XYZ file of C-alpha atoms in Angstrom:
697
model
C 2.403 2.289 -3.112
C 0.708 5.387 -2.111
C -2.488 6.396 -0.433
C -4.738 8.603 -2.537
C -4.018 12.298 -2.618
C -7.047 13.827 -0.971
C -6.208 17.191 -2.396
C -6.226 15.838 -5.949
C -9.711 14.409 -5.626
C -10.958 17.631 -4.079
C -9.294 19.845 -6.645
C -11.242 21.162 -9.620
C -10.852 19.301 -12.874
C -8.360 21.153 -15.008
C -7.307 20.947 -18.611
C -3.623 20.376 -19.457
C -2.083 23.746 -20.157
C 1.113 24.760 -21.892
C 2.414 21.199 -22.086
C 1.887 20.436 -18.384
C 0.026 17.297 -17.227
C -3.094 17.981 -15.135
C -2.727 18.122 -11.377
C -0.104 20.866 -10.959
C -2.023 24.044 -11.747
C -1.976 26.518 -14.600
C 0.375 29.233 -15.734
C 3.673 30.115 -14.090
C 2.600 28.690 -10.709
C 1.827 25.352 -12.372
C 5.241 25.306 -14.026
C 6.897 26.071 -10.675
C 5.053 23.230 -8.928
C 5.869 20.887 -11.818
C 9.568 21.839 -11.650
C 9.655 21.343 -7.881
C 8.176 17.857 -8.303
C 10.810 16.958 -10.918
C 13.666 18.237 -8.738
C 12.194 16.390 -5.754
C 12.247 13.112 -7.700
C 15.755 13.672 -9.027
C 17.027 14.452 -5.519
C 15.481 11.275 -4.093
C 16.696 9.091 -6.966
C 20.226 10.437 -6.687
C 20.419 9.865 -2.940
C 18.944 6.372 -3.361
C 21.416 5.423 -6.096
C 24.556 6.954 -4.613
C 23.763 7.710 -0.961
C 26.125 10.654 -0.688
C 24.242 12.498 2.087
C 23.772 11.591 5.775
C 20.454 9.943 6.557
C 19.348 12.832 8.771
C 19.885 15.301 5.919
C 17.962 13.102 3.459
C 15.047 12.826 5.900
C 14.896 16.555 6.604
C 15.119 17.467 2.910
C 12.466 14.864 2.120
C 10.078 16.552 4.564
C 11.118 19.972 3.233
C 10.262 18.964 -0.332
C 6.971 17.397 0.839
C 5.935 20.641 2.511
C 7.029 22.790 -0.434
C 5.250 20.654 -3.029
C 2.223 20.008 -0.813
C 1.507 23.643 0.007
C 2.361 24.621 -3.572
C -0.280 22.280 -4.955
C -2.791 23.470 -2.362
C -2.085 27.036 -3.508
C -2.483 26.145 -7.182
C -5.480 23.827 -6.953
C -7.496 25.017 -3.957
C -6.750 28.633 -3.163
C -9.421 30.984 -4.509
C -7.672 34.333 -4.141
C -4.179 35.717 -4.879
C -3.656 36.355 -1.157
C -4.460 32.746 -0.272
C -2.147 31.467 -3.014
C 0.675 33.659 -1.726
C 0.031 32.476 1.822
C 0.259 28.781 0.927
C 3.335 29.267 -1.243
C 4.899 31.114 1.674
C 4.173 28.210 3.998
C 5.692 25.843 1.447
C 8.944 27.785 1.215
C 9.150 28.026 5.018
C 8.735 24.254 5.195
C 11.485 23.767 2.631
C 13.777 26.062 4.623
C 13.413 23.777 7.671
C 15.009 21.027 5.609
C 17.752 23.336 4.331
C 18.424 24.445 7.937
C 18.980 20.823 9.017
C 21.310 20.305 6.049
C 23.398 23.450 6.558
C 23.700 23.092 10.342
C 23.743 19.285 10.408
C 26.990 18.963 12.377
C 26.181 21.876 14.700
C 22.760 20.441 15.594
C 24.323 17.088 16.489
C 26.982 18.745 18.626
C 24.477 20.802 20.621
C 22.020 17.969 21.265
C 20.228 18.731 24.527
C 21.200 22.411 24.343
C 19.157 23.834 21.498
C 19.484 27.491 20.576
C 16.528 29.841 20.298
C 16.757 29.587 16.496
C 16.616 25.788 16.748
C 13.467 26.022 18.849
C 11.838 28.408 16.375
C 12.677 26.139 13.418
C 11.491 23.049 15.312
C 8.218 24.660 16.356
C 7.652 25.893 12.805
C 8.306 22.408 11.407
C 5.786 20.765 13.739
C 3.130 23.380 12.972
C 3.636 23.078 9.208
C 3.489 19.270 9.293
C 0.186 19.454 11.191
C -1.263 21.983 8.737
C -0.093 20.022 5.682
C -1.568 16.831 7.121
C -4.886 18.551 7.847
C -5.062 19.999 4.350
C -3.936 16.901 2.446
C -4.942 13.903 4.579
C -7.973 15.357 6.341
C -8.717 16.357 9.941
C -8.868 12.926 11.696
C -5.172 12.072 11.334
C -4.047 15.535 12.454
C -6.505 15.353 15.353
C -5.164 11.998 16.563
C -1.560 13.209 16.323
C -2.574 16.420 18.120
C -4.000 14.420 21.025
C -0.690 12.580 21.372
C 1.218 15.864 21.265
C -1.017 17.396 23.954
C -0.409 14.299 26.065
C 3.309 15.139 26.063
C 2.573 18.612 27.413
C -0.185 17.821 29.907
C 0.030 14.080 30.630
C 1.708 14.771 33.962
C -1.639 16.107 35.218
C -3.572 12.934 34.370
C -4.416 10.196 36.884
C -2.619 6.856 36.962
C -1.898 4.809 34.911
C -1.704 7.539 32.243
C 0.435 10.018 34.189
C 4.032 10.685 33.110
C 6.824 12.663 34.756
C 6.363 15.801 32.615
C 8.575 17.370 29.931
C 9.519 20.964 29.246
C 8.976 22.750 25.941
C 12.576 22.436 24.737
C 12.699 18.683 25.368
C 9.449 18.118 23.474
C 10.537 20.209 20.477
C 13.907 18.444 20.328
C 12.245 15.031 20.479
C 9.817 15.751 17.638
C 11.701 18.139 15.346
C 15.302 16.924 15.598
C 16.926 13.535 15.828
C 15.276 10.314 14.685
C 12.451 9.772 17.200
C 9.805 12.186 15.940
C 8.999 13.613 12.528
C 12.345 12.384 11.179
C 11.790 8.899 12.585
C 11.566 5.504 10.921
C 8.370 6.208 8.916
C 9.865 9.233 7.134
C 13.108 7.324 6.582
C 11.167 4.548 4.876
C 9.236 7.113 2.832
C 12.465 8.737 1.656
C 14.480 5.561 1.117
C 11.965 3.002 -0.164
C 8.444 4.222 -0.795
C 9.322 7.179 -2.997
C 11.429 4.998 -5.298
C 8.673 2.441 -5.775
C 5.991 5.072 -6.341
C 8.087 6.632 -9.105
C 8.818 3.132 -10.434
C 5.083 2.401 -10.665
C 4.485 5.734 -12.403
C 7.097 4.982 -15.052
C 5.654 1.505 -15.621
C 2.189 3.006 -16.068
C 3.563 5.490 -18.602
C 5.310 2.629 -20.408
C 1.956 0.849 -20.886
C 1.880 -1.680 -18.048
C -1.754 -0.890 -17.155
C -2.845 -1.570 -20.736
C -0.928 -4.859 -20.662
C -2.549 -5.919 -17.388
C -6.040 -4.951 -18.577
C -5.682 -6.779 -21.906
C -4.225 -9.832 -20.206
C -6.964 -9.940 -17.556
C -9.730 -9.318 -20.092
C -8.487 -12.063 -22.393
C -7.740 -14.591 -19.655
C -10.808 -14.425 -17.389
C -13.288 -12.283 -19.324
C -15.082 -15.390 -20.610
C -15.472 -16.892 -17.131
C -18.779 -16.745 -15.299
C -19.160 -13.109 -14.224
C -16.394 -12.103 -16.651
C -16.253 -8.314 -16.101
C -16.032 -8.744 -12.326
C -13.360 -11.426 -12.700
C -11.415 -9.009 -14.919
C -11.624 -6.385 -12.185
C -10.231 -8.805 -9.598
C -7.359 -10.033 -11.772
C -6.356 -6.625 -13.123
C -6.343 -5.169 -9.596
C -4.224 -8.092 -8.376
C -1.754 -7.503 -11.207
C -1.700 -3.757 -10.537
C -0.938 -4.545 -6.917
C 2.317 -6.189 -7.992
C 3.711 -2.793 -9.024
C 1.750 -0.072 -7.255
C 0.374 -1.419 -3.999
C -2.037 1.498 -3.870
C -5.580 1.130 -2.611
C -8.163 3.868 -2.920
C -6.268 5.414 -5.834
C -6.628 2.142 -7.745
C -10.376 2.220 -7.142
C -10.612 5.611 -8.807
C -8.235 4.735 -11.654
C -9.363 1.260 -12.729
C -12.931 1.590 -11.454
C -13.733 4.074 -14.225
C -13.518 1.128 -16.646
C -14.506 -1.937 -14.601
C -17.502 -0.695 -12.577
C -19.590 0.549 -15.567
C -18.701 -2.670 -17.431
C -19.929 -4.796 -14.512
C -23.144 -2.789 -14.260
C -23.852 -3.117 -17.978
C -23.267 -6.851 -17.693
C -25.984 -7.176 -15.045
C -24.284 -6.883 -11.662
C -25.952 -4.800 -8.974
C -24.278 -1.376 -8.543
C -23.385 -2.107 -4.911
C -21.753 -5.390 -5.845
C -19.872 -3.869 -8.788
C -18.454 -1.130 -6.578
C -17.594 -3.650 -3.865
C -15.664 -5.892 -6.266
C -13.497 -3.000 -7.414
C -12.956 -1.673 -3.874
C -12.075 -5.092 -2.434
C -9.730 -6.069 -5.257
C -7.991 -2.695 -5.311
C -7.356 -2.706 -1.557
C -5.849 -6.165 -1.940
C -3.045 -4.575 -3.938
C -1.437 -3.576 -0.633
C -0.883 -7.230 0.299
C 0.060 -8.448 -3.193
C 3.787 -9.270 -3.602
C 6.323 -8.336 -4.749
C 5.863 -4.587 -4.132
C 2.818 -4.667 -1.801
C 1.899 -1.441 -0.007
C 4.032 1.163 1.694
C 3.337 -0.505 5.049
C 5.367 -3.555 3.998
C 8.535 -1.451 3.719
C 7.855 0.208 7.071
C 7.289 -3.232 8.600
C 10.588 -4.580 7.265
C 12.466 -1.572 8.641
C 10.652 -1.664 11.993
C 11.254 -5.394 12.498
C 14.778 -5.227 11.062
C 14.139 -8.168 8.746
C 14.791 -8.493 5.008
C 11.947 -7.233 2.861
C 11.913 -10.646 1.144
C 10.764 -12.194 4.459
C 7.724 -9.895 4.473
C 6.959 -10.850 0.868
C 7.212 -14.578 1.661
C 4.848 -14.196 4.602
C 2.311 -12.396 2.376
C 2.279 -14.810 -0.583
C -0.260 -17.380 0.643
C -2.586 -14.842 2.341
C -2.612 -12.759 -0.860
C -3.537 -15.838 -2.896
C -6.347 -16.623 -0.467
C -7.589 -13.019 -0.485
C -7.897 -12.802 -4.255
C -9.047 -16.414 -4.483
C -11.933 -15.514 -2.168
C -12.780 -12.554 -4.427
C -12.811 -14.781 -7.537
C -14.926 -17.389 -5.761
C -17.574 -14.986 -4.502
C -17.843 -13.320 -7.902
C -18.358 -16.794 -9.355
C -21.105 -17.534 -6.813
C -22.804 -14.158 -7.187
C -22.813 -14.580 -10.958
C -24.355 -18.021 -10.626
C -27.007 -16.698 -8.283
C -27.876 -13.911 -10.751
C -27.744 -16.250 -13.745
C -24.862 -14.361 -15.408
C -22.381 -15.987 -17.764
C -19.207 -14.569 -19.272
C -18.220 -12.222 -22.074
C -18.121 -13.447 -25.648
C -14.681 -15.035 -26.018
C -14.461 -14.125 -29.695
C -14.648 -10.424 -28.836
C -11.904 -10.567 -26.217
C -8.199 -9.902 -26.807
C -5.708 -12.753 -26.813
C -3.915 -12.519 -23.450
C -0.759 -14.215 -24.673
C -0.608 -12.012 -27.751
C -0.620 -9.013 -25.401
C 2.268 -10.548 -23.458
C 4.229 -11.289 -26.639
C 3.714 -7.726 -27.815
C 4.653 -6.015 -24.549
C 6.952 -8.596 -22.925
C 9.851 -6.130 -22.408
C 7.686 -4.367 -19.799
C 7.932 -7.486 -17.647
C 11.739 -7.288 -17.467
C 11.900 -4.542 -14.800
C 9.345 -6.415 -12.695
C 11.262 -9.674 -13.102
C 14.511 -7.925 -12.161
C 12.818 -6.425 -9.116
C 11.549 -9.814 -7.915
C 14.935 -11.452 -8.473
C 16.861 -8.766 -6.613
C 14.458 -8.726 -3.664
C 14.640 -12.492 -3.208
C 18.388 -12.567 -3.863
C 18.892 -10.520 -0.715
C 19.528 -7.078 -2.173
C 18.037 -4.087 -0.395
C 14.707 -2.665 -1.575
C 16.516 0.594 -2.354
C 18.878 -1.128 -4.774
C 16.171 -3.376 -6.247
C 13.776 -0.477 -6.788
C 16.486 1.736 -8.279
C 17.567 -0.977 -10.716
C 13.967 -1.742 -11.706
C 13.283 1.943 -12.279
C 16.477 2.358 -14.316
C 15.528 -0.593 -16.549
C 12.081 0.922 -17.081
C 13.626 4.244 -18.123
C 15.903 2.369 -20.540
C 12.858 0.676 -22.074
C 10.926 3.940 -22.435
C 13.857 5.835 -23.947
C 14.710 2.916 -26.193
C 11.280 2.771 -27.822
C 11.777 5.699 -30.242
C 15.301 4.465 -31.029
C 13.879 1.065 -31.934
C 11.569 2.774 -34.418
C 14.518 4.777 -35.776
C 17.176 2.077 -36.223
C 14.834 -0.877 -36.624
C 13.622 -3.422 -34.074
C 16.282 -6.036 -34.884
C 19.202 -3.641 -34.452
C 17.699 -2.247 -31.269
C 17.235 -5.743 -29.843
C 20.901 -6.509 -30.448
C 21.969 -3.291 -28.734
C 19.450 -3.786 -25.914
C 20.504 -7.341 -25.088
C 24.174 -6.415 -25.361
C 23.623 -3.639 -22.809
C 21.640 -5.989 -20.552
C 24.373 -8.618 -20.843
C 27.103 -6.166 -19.951
C 25.052 -4.824 -17.077
C 24.312 -8.317 -15.740
C 27.955 -9.376 -16.050
C 29.244 -6.568 -13.875
C 26.154 -5.364 -12.100
C 27.257 -6.741 -8.721
C 29.779 -3.921 -8.563
C 28.853 -1.401 -11.227
C 25.148 -2.004 -11.928
C 23.832 1.449 -11.059
C 26.742 3.196 -12.770
C 26.339 1.192 -15.981
C 22.611 1.830 -16.173
C 23.177 5.510 -15.405
C 25.607 5.749 -18.354
C 23.146 3.871 -20.599
C 20.346 6.259 -19.618
C 22.593 9.265 -20.233
C 23.526 7.947 -23.683
C 19.870 7.293 -24.517
C 18.907 10.789 -23.379
C 21.530 12.328 -25.659
C 20.398 10.148 -28.552
C 16.700 10.886 -27.987
C 17.348 14.631 -27.824
C 18.462 14.624 -31.475
C 15.070 13.871 -33.075
C 11.432 14.754 -32.480
C 10.120 11.347 -31.375
C 12.962 11.029 -28.906
C 12.314 14.459 -27.425
C 8.667 13.509 -26.922
C 9.829 10.420 -25.001
C 12.097 12.547 -22.806
C 9.085 14.730 -22.024
C 7.141 11.627 -20.949
C 9.980 10.671 -18.586
C 10.054 14.153 -17.079
C 6.276 14.035 -16.577
C 6.670 10.646 -14.884
C 9.171 12.121 -12.445
C 6.746 14.927 -11.585
C 3.705 12.663 -11.264
C 5.676 10.186 -9.159
C 6.538 12.950 -6.686
C 2.908 14.082 -6.609
C 1.703 10.506 -6.018
C 4.212 10.038 -3.184
C 3.107 13.248 -1.465
C 0.207 11.916 0.679
C 2.233 8.904 1.817
C 5.134 11.116 2.842
C 2.908 13.554 4.721
C 1.233 10.655 6.550
C 4.664 9.281 7.531
C 5.727 12.713 8.795
C 2.662 13.342 10.967
C 2.635 9.833 12.396
C 6.164 10.535 13.656
C 4.430 12.670 16.300
C 2.628 9.565 17.538
C 5.778 7.432 17.559
C 7.716 10.201 19.279
C 5.060 10.400 22.001
C 5.157 6.654 22.594
C 8.960 6.759 22.813
C 9.116 9.799 25.063
C 6.346 8.986 27.536
C 6.283 5.192 27.557
C 2.477 5.166 27.377
C 2.682 2.182 25.012
C 3.727 -0.047 27.917
C 0.410 0.693 29.662
C -1.598 -0.429 26.646
C 0.669 -3.462 26.139
C 0.190 -4.490 29.764
C -3.580 -4.208 29.358
C -3.614 -6.497 26.307
C -1.264 -9.005 27.952
C -3.445 -9.124 31.061
C -6.390 -10.115 28.868
C -4.504 -12.422 26.534
C -2.697 -14.484 29.157
C -5.981 -16.322 29.657
C -7.747 -15.608 26.347
C -5.541 -14.894 23.328
C -8.614 -14.678 21.138
C -9.943 -11.704 23.125
C -6.627 -9.891 22.717
C -6.783 -10.493 18.975
C -10.347 -9.202 18.792
C -9.367 -6.107 20.792
C -6.452 -5.456 18.443
C -8.699 -5.967 15.407
C -11.291 -3.512 16.724
C -8.563 -0.955 17.461
C -7.367 -1.179 13.843
C -10.885 -0.916 12.446
C -11.797 2.057 14.640
C -8.571 3.912 13.850
C -9.081 3.156 10.184
C -12.341 5.094 10.192
C -10.403 8.312 9.972
C -6.799 7.638 9.014
C -5.030 5.812 6.156
C -3.420 2.389 6.398
C 0.115 3.642 7.081
C -0.519 5.603 10.299
C -3.085 2.991 11.301
C -0.432 0.269 11.116
C 2.285 2.317 12.798
C 0.103 3.330 15.735
C -1.500 -0.070 16.287
C 1.679 -2.100 15.799
C 3.487 0.145 18.282
C 0.751 -0.484 20.844
C -0.427 -4.038 20.186
C 2.485 -5.629 18.293
C 4.756 -6.102 21.334
C 1.824 -7.402 23.376
C 0.964 -10.076 20.803
C 4.639 -11.022 20.671
C 4.640 -11.457 24.467
C 1.617 -13.737 24.104
C 3.557 -16.062 21.812
C 2.483 -14.787 18.384
C 5.452 -14.882 15.946
C 6.965 -11.484 15.179
C 6.001 -11.136 11.508
C 2.584 -12.713 12.077
C 1.745 -10.208 14.837
C 2.571 -7.269 12.566
C 0.824 -8.792 9.543
C -2.255 -9.212 11.743
C -2.287 -5.465 12.362
C -1.466 -4.717 8.699
C -4.401 -6.758 7.409
C -6.971 -5.094 9.621
C -5.595 -1.677 8.752
C -6.491 -2.533 5.154
C -9.863 -3.986 6.122
C -10.717 -0.671 7.796
C -10.938 0.911 4.337
C -13.631 -1.617 3.403
C -15.578 -1.717 6.652
C -18.577 0.574 7.268
C -19.400 3.146 8.446
C -16.301 4.958 7.124
C -15.008 2.730 4.298
C -12.740 4.955 2.220
C -12.419 2.516 -0.682
C -16.176 1.921 -0.786
C -16.949 5.640 -0.766
C -14.353 6.180 -3.526
C -16.254 3.655 -5.655
C -19.678 5.123 -4.799
C -19.731 8.006 -7.330
C -18.643 5.690 -10.136
C -21.150 2.972 -9.220
C -23.850 5.588 -8.470
C -24.688 3.756 -5.271
C -24.521 4.380 -1.529
C -21.033 4.018 -0.083
C -22.548 2.243 2.919
C -24.151 -0.438 0.720
C -20.883 -0.899 -1.170
C -19.017 -1.205 2.138
C -21.373 -3.948 3.352
C -20.876 -5.910 0.125
C -17.103 -5.343 0.276
C -16.965 -6.715 3.822
C -18.537 -9.940 2.526
C -16.150 -10.155 -0.414
C -13.118 -9.559 1.798
C -13.931 -12.473 4.091
C -10.409 -13.870 3.655
C -8.936 -10.595 4.858
C -10.851 -10.945 8.114
C -10.221 -14.647 8.693
C -6.686 -15.329 7.427
C -4.975 -13.195 10.123
C -6.694 -15.194 12.872
C -5.771 -18.458 11.165
C -2.145 -17.326 10.870
C -1.938 -16.583 14.600
C -3.012 -20.110 15.512
C -1.238 -21.780 12.560
C 1.741 -19.576 11.574
C 2.661 -21.936 8.727
C 0.001 -20.085 6.718
C 2.510 -17.218 6.558
C 5.470 -19.621 6.194
C 6.529 -18.968 9.786
C 6.927 -21.342 12.744
C 6.363 -25.039 12.183
C 3.560 -26.796 14.063
C 2.724 -30.377 15.102
C 1.911 -31.472 11.548
C 5.384 -30.368 10.425
C 6.977 -32.351 13.250
C 5.202 -35.499 12.112
C 5.161 -35.151 8.314
C 7.438 -32.248 7.375
C 6.989 -28.515 6.864
C 5.690 -28.645 3.239
C 2.961 -31.060 4.304
C 1.874 -28.702 7.081
C 1.738 -25.737 4.707
C -0.306 -27.767 2.214
C -2.647 -28.924 4.985
C -3.200 -25.387 6.309
C -3.770 -24.138 2.763
C -6.354 -26.888 2.183
C -8.219 -25.892 5.354
C -8.127 -22.222 4.430
C -9.392 -22.848 0.898
C -12.220 -25.059 2.124
C -13.140 -22.456 4.720
C -13.246 -19.746 2.050
C -15.469 -21.947 -0.148
C -17.883 -22.445 2.740
C -17.937 -18.824 3.896
C -18.419 -17.598 0.349
C -21.389 -19.896 -0.086
C -22.812 -18.836 3.277
C -22.395 -15.118 2.480
C -23.847 -15.287 -1.047
C -26.431 -17.995 -0.369
C -25.493 -19.976 -3.461
C -23.300 -22.979 -4.260
C -24.741 -25.389 -6.803
C -28.100 -23.649 -6.419
C -29.677 -21.211 -3.980
C -28.989 -22.363 -0.416
C -31.553 -22.719 2.339
C -30.975 -20.850 5.592
C -29.999 -24.022 7.459
C -27.474 -24.859 4.740
C -25.880 -21.441 5.028
C -25.645 -21.825 8.808
C -24.061 -25.265 8.400
C -21.516 -23.854 5.941
C -20.657 -21.001 8.293
C -20.234 -23.379 11.246
C -18.044 -25.766 9.256
C -15.796 -22.898 8.179
C -15.446 -21.684 11.768
C -14.500 -25.165 12.979
C -11.751 -25.360 10.351
C -10.286 -22.058 11.524
C -10.440 -22.536 15.284
C -7.377 -24.866 15.450
C -8.515 -26.549 18.675
C -8.365 -30.303 19.386
C -10.786 -32.234 17.141
C -12.147 -29.046 15.509
C -10.440 -29.912 12.207
C -12.056 -33.345 12.131
C -15.450 -31.878 13.018
C -15.015 -29.126 10.426
C -14.162 -31.534 7.600
C -17.054 -33.819 8.545
C -19.568 -30.972 8.731
C -18.257 -29.506 5.456
C -18.685 -32.832 3.687
C -22.194 -33.211 5.118
C -23.166 -29.647 4.161
C -21.826 -29.843 0.591
C -23.229 -33.356 0.102
C -26.729 -32.485 1.315
C -26.803 -29.292 -0.716
C -25.622 -31.110 -3.882
C -28.245 -33.838 -3.378
C -30.996 -31.256 -2.816
C -29.964 -29.184 -5.842
C -29.865 -32.272 -8.102
C -33.272 -33.315 -6.821
C -34.665 -29.863 -7.630
C -33.244 -30.057 -11.163
C -34.802 -33.472 -11.778
C -38.139 -32.236 -10.422
C -38.043 -29.281 -12.808
């Protein structure tokens, strides 16, 4: 769910000290940061489960904790002198006090809206400055720079020429817009971070601690390791499975790439290709249901639609994305003459599932609750609670015996399911409390409790960069709301698209890719969807499809040179140029570039509006037809990109394959018929030529 913590990758490697996991610092300062992270998680979990505080208070405290933990970790991991450490800790506590101020004076601030006191202005100014500094330190300069340009526009936009001029705003109005209320820093992005994203990041952390990564790796290795290009296929499948719980991108490259990239290189893949496979598959985790990336939750909240609708729209595109990865690995392996791993040496995938099947229960519960119409907050909380029950129950199973524990476990699950509509969270809370008391009585149980506490701390640390990005991007949203500059951009796109929708789509795509050169997917999506989303909607693009279009190209920006974050994250592991990896990744991610365009012209690809085929034959037939076209297009583009199908392809064959794929996507009169005919001719001629070459040899 989270973007990678820049500060963690830049921090020096440290050895666990005094029982603390790495990543928090050493000594007393490390213990303080660790404790803050645990309290942060407990605060967010409590408010998610019981919702006792007003939303404005939860948002302000969420930002306060982000600033306290963020500056605390900067002090512990980056500061090189005692004075610098004191300075950053001081900034962190000031940031936390801004949240406490909003909590203590919550009612007073509401009552004096429009008439802020001098203290309010000081606190608001301090909050904005600290959010900018935290963003610069944690997320890098580009995002803070973009937000700073928007903020300066609020102050000085009244001096610009038309059409960019606005009426002008005084200092107090700007501070109130950004630092109080729900239009700036405490806007929708930070609400989603506090309500949804944090829960799912902690959920993923607990699942990882419970052994879900090992299960996914063993399952992927056993299932596809023997296929042609086995190690690369394992990377694709394991990243797809990891995407179902984490939705992270660059962080997945660093985590799983340590294992998959060296394995691919030893097997015979080129370093650039090995790095590209890991980068492409890991970034696909953000579009892989059911959890997807943090953007999916922001999208659901922005569009005011159930999260399940976002998941449904993403199912087929996610299948096509990873299917394209599998297919191009298959072709590249054939071109290089590579087979698969020795099946006898691989683990049994189904044995791994039988051994660790309880880990699938929280994920199954999550999927059921999301599609049953429950809120993501409730679904994530219940999934997390079940995971905690599983982790705490493991030492008890060893103590009382597996059979007795199974009886107790299923009895508790049965009772919870029977009354969970009304008392689900309360029942699981009591079960967790009972398990904690039981585990505290013996050594193995206490070790398990320590693992849970570490998971709380690491979950908060993993959620930190996402939360900071959501806070700083509130400056951009607040500017768009205050000044109305978005309408100028929307009018520009509409003026182009009323005659040429394709040009508007290309313009939107380029905007996403350019923004993505310096900022993560979340602010990229929020900025671009605020500018281009309404314009695409005006041009007739369905609501969810228009936002998914922006979402996809925000992800593609992390794979596209010259600044491909995922590719450069894989570069040190692959020992290859990040630029070369980015070029290979752009080829592998062909579905990510094409599917959004296909969905605009044929929304059935995202299970949206029905088209002419549905009117004649029914909606399922249209979906199947669109899926067939998309799959055939991916087959052709993969062959054209790699230069291999049944054998090495000639240049004219690759051009024919590329043209046939484009005809299938264009969705114009007779282009489908021409595309199918050209595809059949291309594949037939290439098969005949390859068979002829084999007979001649």
